[in-house]
Coordinates of C-alpha atoms and ligand atoms in Angstrom, one line a residue:
M1 CA 60.4 143.4 201.4
E2 CA 61.2 139.6 202.1
T3 CA 63.8 138.0 200.5
K4 CA 64.8 133.9 199.9
G5 CA 67.9 133.0 198.5
V6 CA 68.3 136.1 196.2
T7 CA 64.0 136.4 194.5
M8 CA 62.8 139.5 195.5
Q9 CA 58.7 140.1 195.4
H10 CA 59.2 142.9 192.8
V11 CA 60.9 139.8 189.7
S12 CA 57.7 138.3 188.3
R13 CA 59.2 135.5 186.3
P14 CA 57.1 133.6 183.5
K15 CA 55.8 130.2 184.6
V16 CA 56.0 127.4 182.3
I17 CA 55.4 124.1 182.0
I18 CA 57.3 121.6 179.5
G19 CA 55.7 118.5 178.6
N20 CA 58.8 116.3 177.7
W21 CA 57.2 113.3 175.9
K22 CA 60.3 111.5 175.2
M23 CA 60.4 108.2 173.0
N24 CA 57.0 108.1 173.0
K25 CA 53.6 109.1 170.3
T26 CA 53.0 108.3 166.8
V27 CA 52.1 110.8 163.7
A28 CA 48.5 110.1 164.5
E29 CA 48.5 110.5 168.6
T30 CA 50.8 113.6 168.4
R31 CA 47.8 115.0 166.1
S32 CA 45.5 114.7 168.6
F33 CA 46.6 115.8 171.7
V34 CA 48.5 118.5 170.5
S35 CA 44.9 120.4 168.8
G36 CA 43.4 118.3 172.0
L37 CA 45.4 121.0 174.7
G38 CA 44.6 123.5 172.8
L39 CA 41.3 123.7 173.4
N40 CA 41.5 122.6 176.2
S41 CA 45.2 124.2 178.0
V42 CA 44.6 126.6 180.6
V43 CA 47.7 129.0 178.5
R44 CA 47.1 132.1 180.9
T45 CA 48.3 130.8 183.7
F46 CA 51.1 129.4 181.8
Q47 CA 53.0 129.3 178.7
V48 CA 52.9 125.8 177.7
G49 CA 55.4 123.5 175.7
L50 CA 56.5 120.0 174.9
A51 CA 59.3 118.6 174.3
V52 CA 58.5 116.4 171.4
P53 CA 60.8 113.2 169.1
Y54 CA 62.2 114.9 166.3
T55 CA 59.9 113.2 163.6
M56 CA 57.0 114.6 166.0
I57 CA 58.0 118.6 165.9
L58 CA 56.7 119.2 162.8
T59 CA 53.6 117.5 162.8
A60 CA 53.1 118.8 166.8
A61 CA 54.2 122.4 165.1
E62 CA 51.2 122.7 162.5
A63 CA 48.9 121.2 164.9
A64 CA 49.7 124.2 167.8
R65 CA 49.9 126.9 164.9
G66 CA 47.2 129.6 165.8
T67 CA 47.5 128.4 169.8
A68 CA 50.1 129.7 171.7
I69 CA 51.9 126.4 172.4
S70 CA 55.3 126.2 171.9
I71 CA 57.0 122.6 170.5
G72 CA 60.5 122.3 171.5
A73 CA 63.2 119.1 170.8
Q74 CA 64.7 117.0 173.0
N75 CA 68.4 117.1 171.8
C76 CA 70.7 119.0 169.3
S77 CA 73.3 118.1 167.8
D78 CA 76.8 120.4 168.1
H79 CA 77.8 121.1 165.2
D80 CA 75.6 123.1 162.0
E81 CA 75.9 120.5 159.4
G82 CA 77.6 118.3 157.5
A83 CA 78.8 114.5 158.0
F84 CA 77.2 113.1 161.1
T85 CA 75.0 110.7 160.8
G86 CA 72.0 110.6 162.4
E87 CA 71.8 114.0 163.2
I88 CA 69.9 117.4 163.6
S89 CA 71.2 120.9 163.8
C90 CA 68.9 123.3 165.8
H91 CA 68.5 124.9 163.2
M92 CA 67.5 122.1 160.8
L93 CA 64.4 121.8 165.0
K94 CA 64.3 125.7 164.3
D95 CA 62.9 124.9 160.7
A96 CA 60.8 121.8 161.0
G97 CA 58.5 124.8 163.7
A98 CA 60.5 124.1 167.3
S99 CA 61.1 127.1 169.2
F100 CA 63.3 125.3 172.3
V101 CA 65.2 122.2 172.4
L102 CA 66.1 119.8 175.8
V103 CA 70.1 120.3 176.5
G104 CA 71.3 117.9 178.2
H105 CA 68.6 116.3 180.0
S106 CA 70.4 113.6 182.5
E107 CA 69.0 110.2 179.9
R108 CA 71.2 111.8 177.4
R109 CA 73.8 112.5 180.0
Q110 CA 74.0 109.3 182.1
L111 CA 72.3 107.2 178.8
F112 CA 74.6 108.6 175.7
H113 CA 77.4 110.0 178.2
E114 CA 77.1 113.7 177.4
T115 CA 79.4 116.4 179.6
N116 CA 78.7 119.5 180.9
A117 CA 81.5 120.2 178.2
L118 CA 78.9 119.0 175.8
V119 CA 76.3 120.9 177.2
N120 CA 77.9 123.5 176.5
R121 CA 78.7 123.1 173.0
K122 CA 74.6 122.9 172.4
V123 CA 73.4 125.4 174.3
K124 CA 75.6 127.6 172.5
K125 CA 74.6 126.1 169.0
S126 CA 71.1 126.5 170.2
I127 CA 71.1 130.5 171.5
A128 CA 73.4 130.7 167.9
A129 CA 70.7 129.5 166.2
T130 CA 67.4 131.5 168.7
L131 CA 66.3 128.2 169.6
K132 CA 65.2 128.8 173.6
P133 CA 68.2 125.7 175.4
V134 CA 66.4 124.4 178.3
V135 CA 69.4 123.3 180.6
C136 CA 68.5 120.1 182.6
I137 CA 71.0 119.9 185.9
G138 CA 70.3 117.4 188.8
E139 CA 72.1 114.6 190.7
T140 CA 71.7 111.5 191.6
E141 CA 70.5 109.3 194.6
E142 CA 74.3 108.5 195.5
Q143 CA 75.5 112.8 194.7
H144 CA 71.9 113.9 196.9
L145 CA 72.6 110.7 200.1
S146 CA 75.9 111.6 200.4
G147 CA 75.1 114.8 200.8
K148 CA 77.2 116.6 197.0
I149 CA 73.9 118.2 196.1
E150 CA 75.7 121.6 195.9
N151 CA 78.9 120.9 195.0
V152 CA 76.9 119.1 191.8
L153 CA 74.3 121.4 190.5
H154 CA 77.8 124.0 191.4
D155 CA 79.6 122.6 188.2
Q156 CA 77.1 121.6 185.7
I157 CA 76.3 125.2 186.3
L158 CA 78.9 126.6 185.8
H159 CA 81.0 124.1 183.3
S160 CA 77.5 124.0 180.8
L161 CA 76.9 127.3 181.0
K162 CA 79.9 128.8 180.7
G163 CA 81.1 131.1 178.0
L164 CA 77.8 133.0 178.5
N165 CA 76.8 136.5 179.1
P166 CA 74.1 137.7 181.8
S167 CA 71.4 138.1 178.8
E168 CA 71.9 134.9 177.2
V169 CA 71.8 133.6 181.0
E170 CA 68.5 136.0 181.5
H171 CA 67.2 134.6 178.5
L172 CA 67.6 130.1 178.4
I173 CA 65.6 127.9 180.9
L174 CA 67.3 125.9 183.5
A175 CA 65.7 122.5 184.2
Y176 CA 66.1 121.0 188.9
E177 CA 66.1 117.2 187.5
P178 CA 67.0 115.5 190.5
I179 CA 67.6 112.0 189.0
W180 CA 67.0 109.8 191.5
A181 CA 63.1 111.7 191.6
I182 CA 63.2 111.4 187.6
G183 CA 60.2 108.0 186.7
T184 CA 60.8 106.8 189.7
G185 CA 57.6 108.4 191.8
K186 CA 59.6 109.9 194.2
T187 CA 58.9 113.5 194.0
A188 CA 61.9 115.8 196.2
T189 CA 59.9 117.5 199.3
P190 CA 58.6 121.2 197.8
E191 CA 62.1 121.8 201.4
N192 CA 64.4 119.8 199.0
I193 CA 63.4 122.2 195.6
Q194 CA 63.0 125.5 197.6
F195 CA 66.5 124.5 198.4
A196 CA 67.5 123.5 195.0
H197 CA 66.3 126.4 192.6
A198 CA 67.4 128.9 194.9
Y199 CA 71.5 127.6 195.5
C200 CA 70.9 127.6 191.6
R201 CA 70.0 131.7 191.4
K202 CA 73.0 131.6 194.0
V203 CA 74.9 130.3 191.9
I204 CA 73.9 132.2 188.8
A205 CA 73.5 135.4 191.3
S206 CA 77.8 134.8 192.0
E207 CA 79.0 134.1 188.3
W208 CA 76.5 136.1 185.9
G209 CA 74.9 139.0 188.5
K210 CA 71.8 139.2 190.9
D211 CA 69.2 140.4 187.9
T212 CA 69.7 138.1 186.1
A213 CA 69.4 135.3 188.5
E214 CA 66.1 136.9 189.9
H215 CA 64.5 136.5 186.3
T216 CA 66.5 133.5 184.8
V217 CA 63.1 130.6 185.1
I218 CA 64.2 127.2 187.2
L219 CA 61.9 124.9 186.5
Y220 CA 61.5 121.5 188.9
G221 CA 62.2 118.3 187.7
G222 CA 61.2 114.7 188.3
S223 CA 57.1 112.3 189.1
V224 CA 55.6 115.6 188.8
K225 CA 52.8 113.7 188.7
P226 CA 48.7 115.9 189.0
E227 CA 48.9 116.0 193.1
N228 CA 51.3 117.0 193.4
A229 CA 51.7 120.1 190.8
A230 CA 50.3 122.6 193.2
M231 CA 53.2 121.9 195.9
I232 CA 56.0 122.5 193.8
L233 CA 55.0 125.6 192.4
E234 CA 54.1 127.3 194.6
Q235 CA 58.2 127.4 196.2
S236 CA 58.8 130.8 195.3
D237 CA 62.5 129.5 193.3
V238 CA 60.0 127.3 191.3
D239 CA 58.8 129.4 188.4
G240 CA 57.2 126.4 186.6
L241 CA 57.7 121.9 185.6
L242 CA 59.2 120.3 183.8
V243 CA 56.6 116.8 183.5
G244 CA 57.5 113.2 181.5
G245 CA 55.5 110.0 182.5
A246 CA 52.7 113.1 183.0
S247 CA 52.6 114.9 180.0
L248 CA 51.9 111.7 178.2
S249 CA 48.3 111.7 178.9
L250 CA 46.4 114.2 178.2
E251 CA 44.4 114.0 180.9
S252 CA 47.3 114.4 183.6
F253 CA 48.7 116.9 181.8
N254 CA 45.5 119.3 180.9
K255 CA 45.1 118.3 185.0
I256 CA 48.4 119.8 185.9
L257 CA 48.4 123.3 183.5
N258 CA 44.8 124.2 185.8
V259 CA 46.0 123.5 189.6
Ligands
13P1 P1 59.5 111.9 184.8 O1 57.6 113.0 185.2 O2 58.6 110.7 184.2 O3 59.8 111.7 186.5 O4 60.7 113.0 184.5 C1 60.8 113.8 184.6 C2 61.5 114.1 182.9 O5 62.5 113.8 183.0 C3 61.5 115.8 182.3 O6 62.1 115.5 181.4

């Protein structure tokens, strides 16, 4: 049996493609995108999700009803309820029709100063609300160039997932998104991506066990386009994609789903 990292051939993990719309789209655009995707997409090959703005969750979930498309949020509160003006709890997201939530996206970490400790609290809240967390990690360009990628990923995984049990880690999704590749058009090479994903799996194996690591879905994100999606998906430790810009157009997102 050939092994790469800790992945063995007999383990079959689901293939997942999630579009992250970030701060884009109106109600009308959401409705037409989701119904168009429901008609055309190849949900046979991939589990497909859309992480939409808070205000679009209900609309997107209604438009996705009867299809295999999952709707998710891009962030959540680390509190359940109360006087937290402007915040949205995991229970509220679930109630509006979300089934997953992005946690610790690099834009949240960088622009809104989210720490690993806050990400960890949000991950725990989402699990408690049965909302699947998609936990985002990744290094900056400077960390990448100075060879700190392993240290950064190690710290982010251990601290963001601190206190979770193996079954919880097995059922969440990890998304490796090198910050220097997000929205820049620079994609990490397939070899770099495979290296980082295999390393993430190794960290999970050492903390939560090999079996857990073999089952955890790890996505890649950062300038994914129809032209590079297939080559990234071919990497043995890549279980899918987290797509930003290219998920905004039905045409390019459909192309990615059909690679
Ligand atoms: P881009 O695909 O636009 O680089 O964005 C990646 C991302 O941040 C997905 O979460």
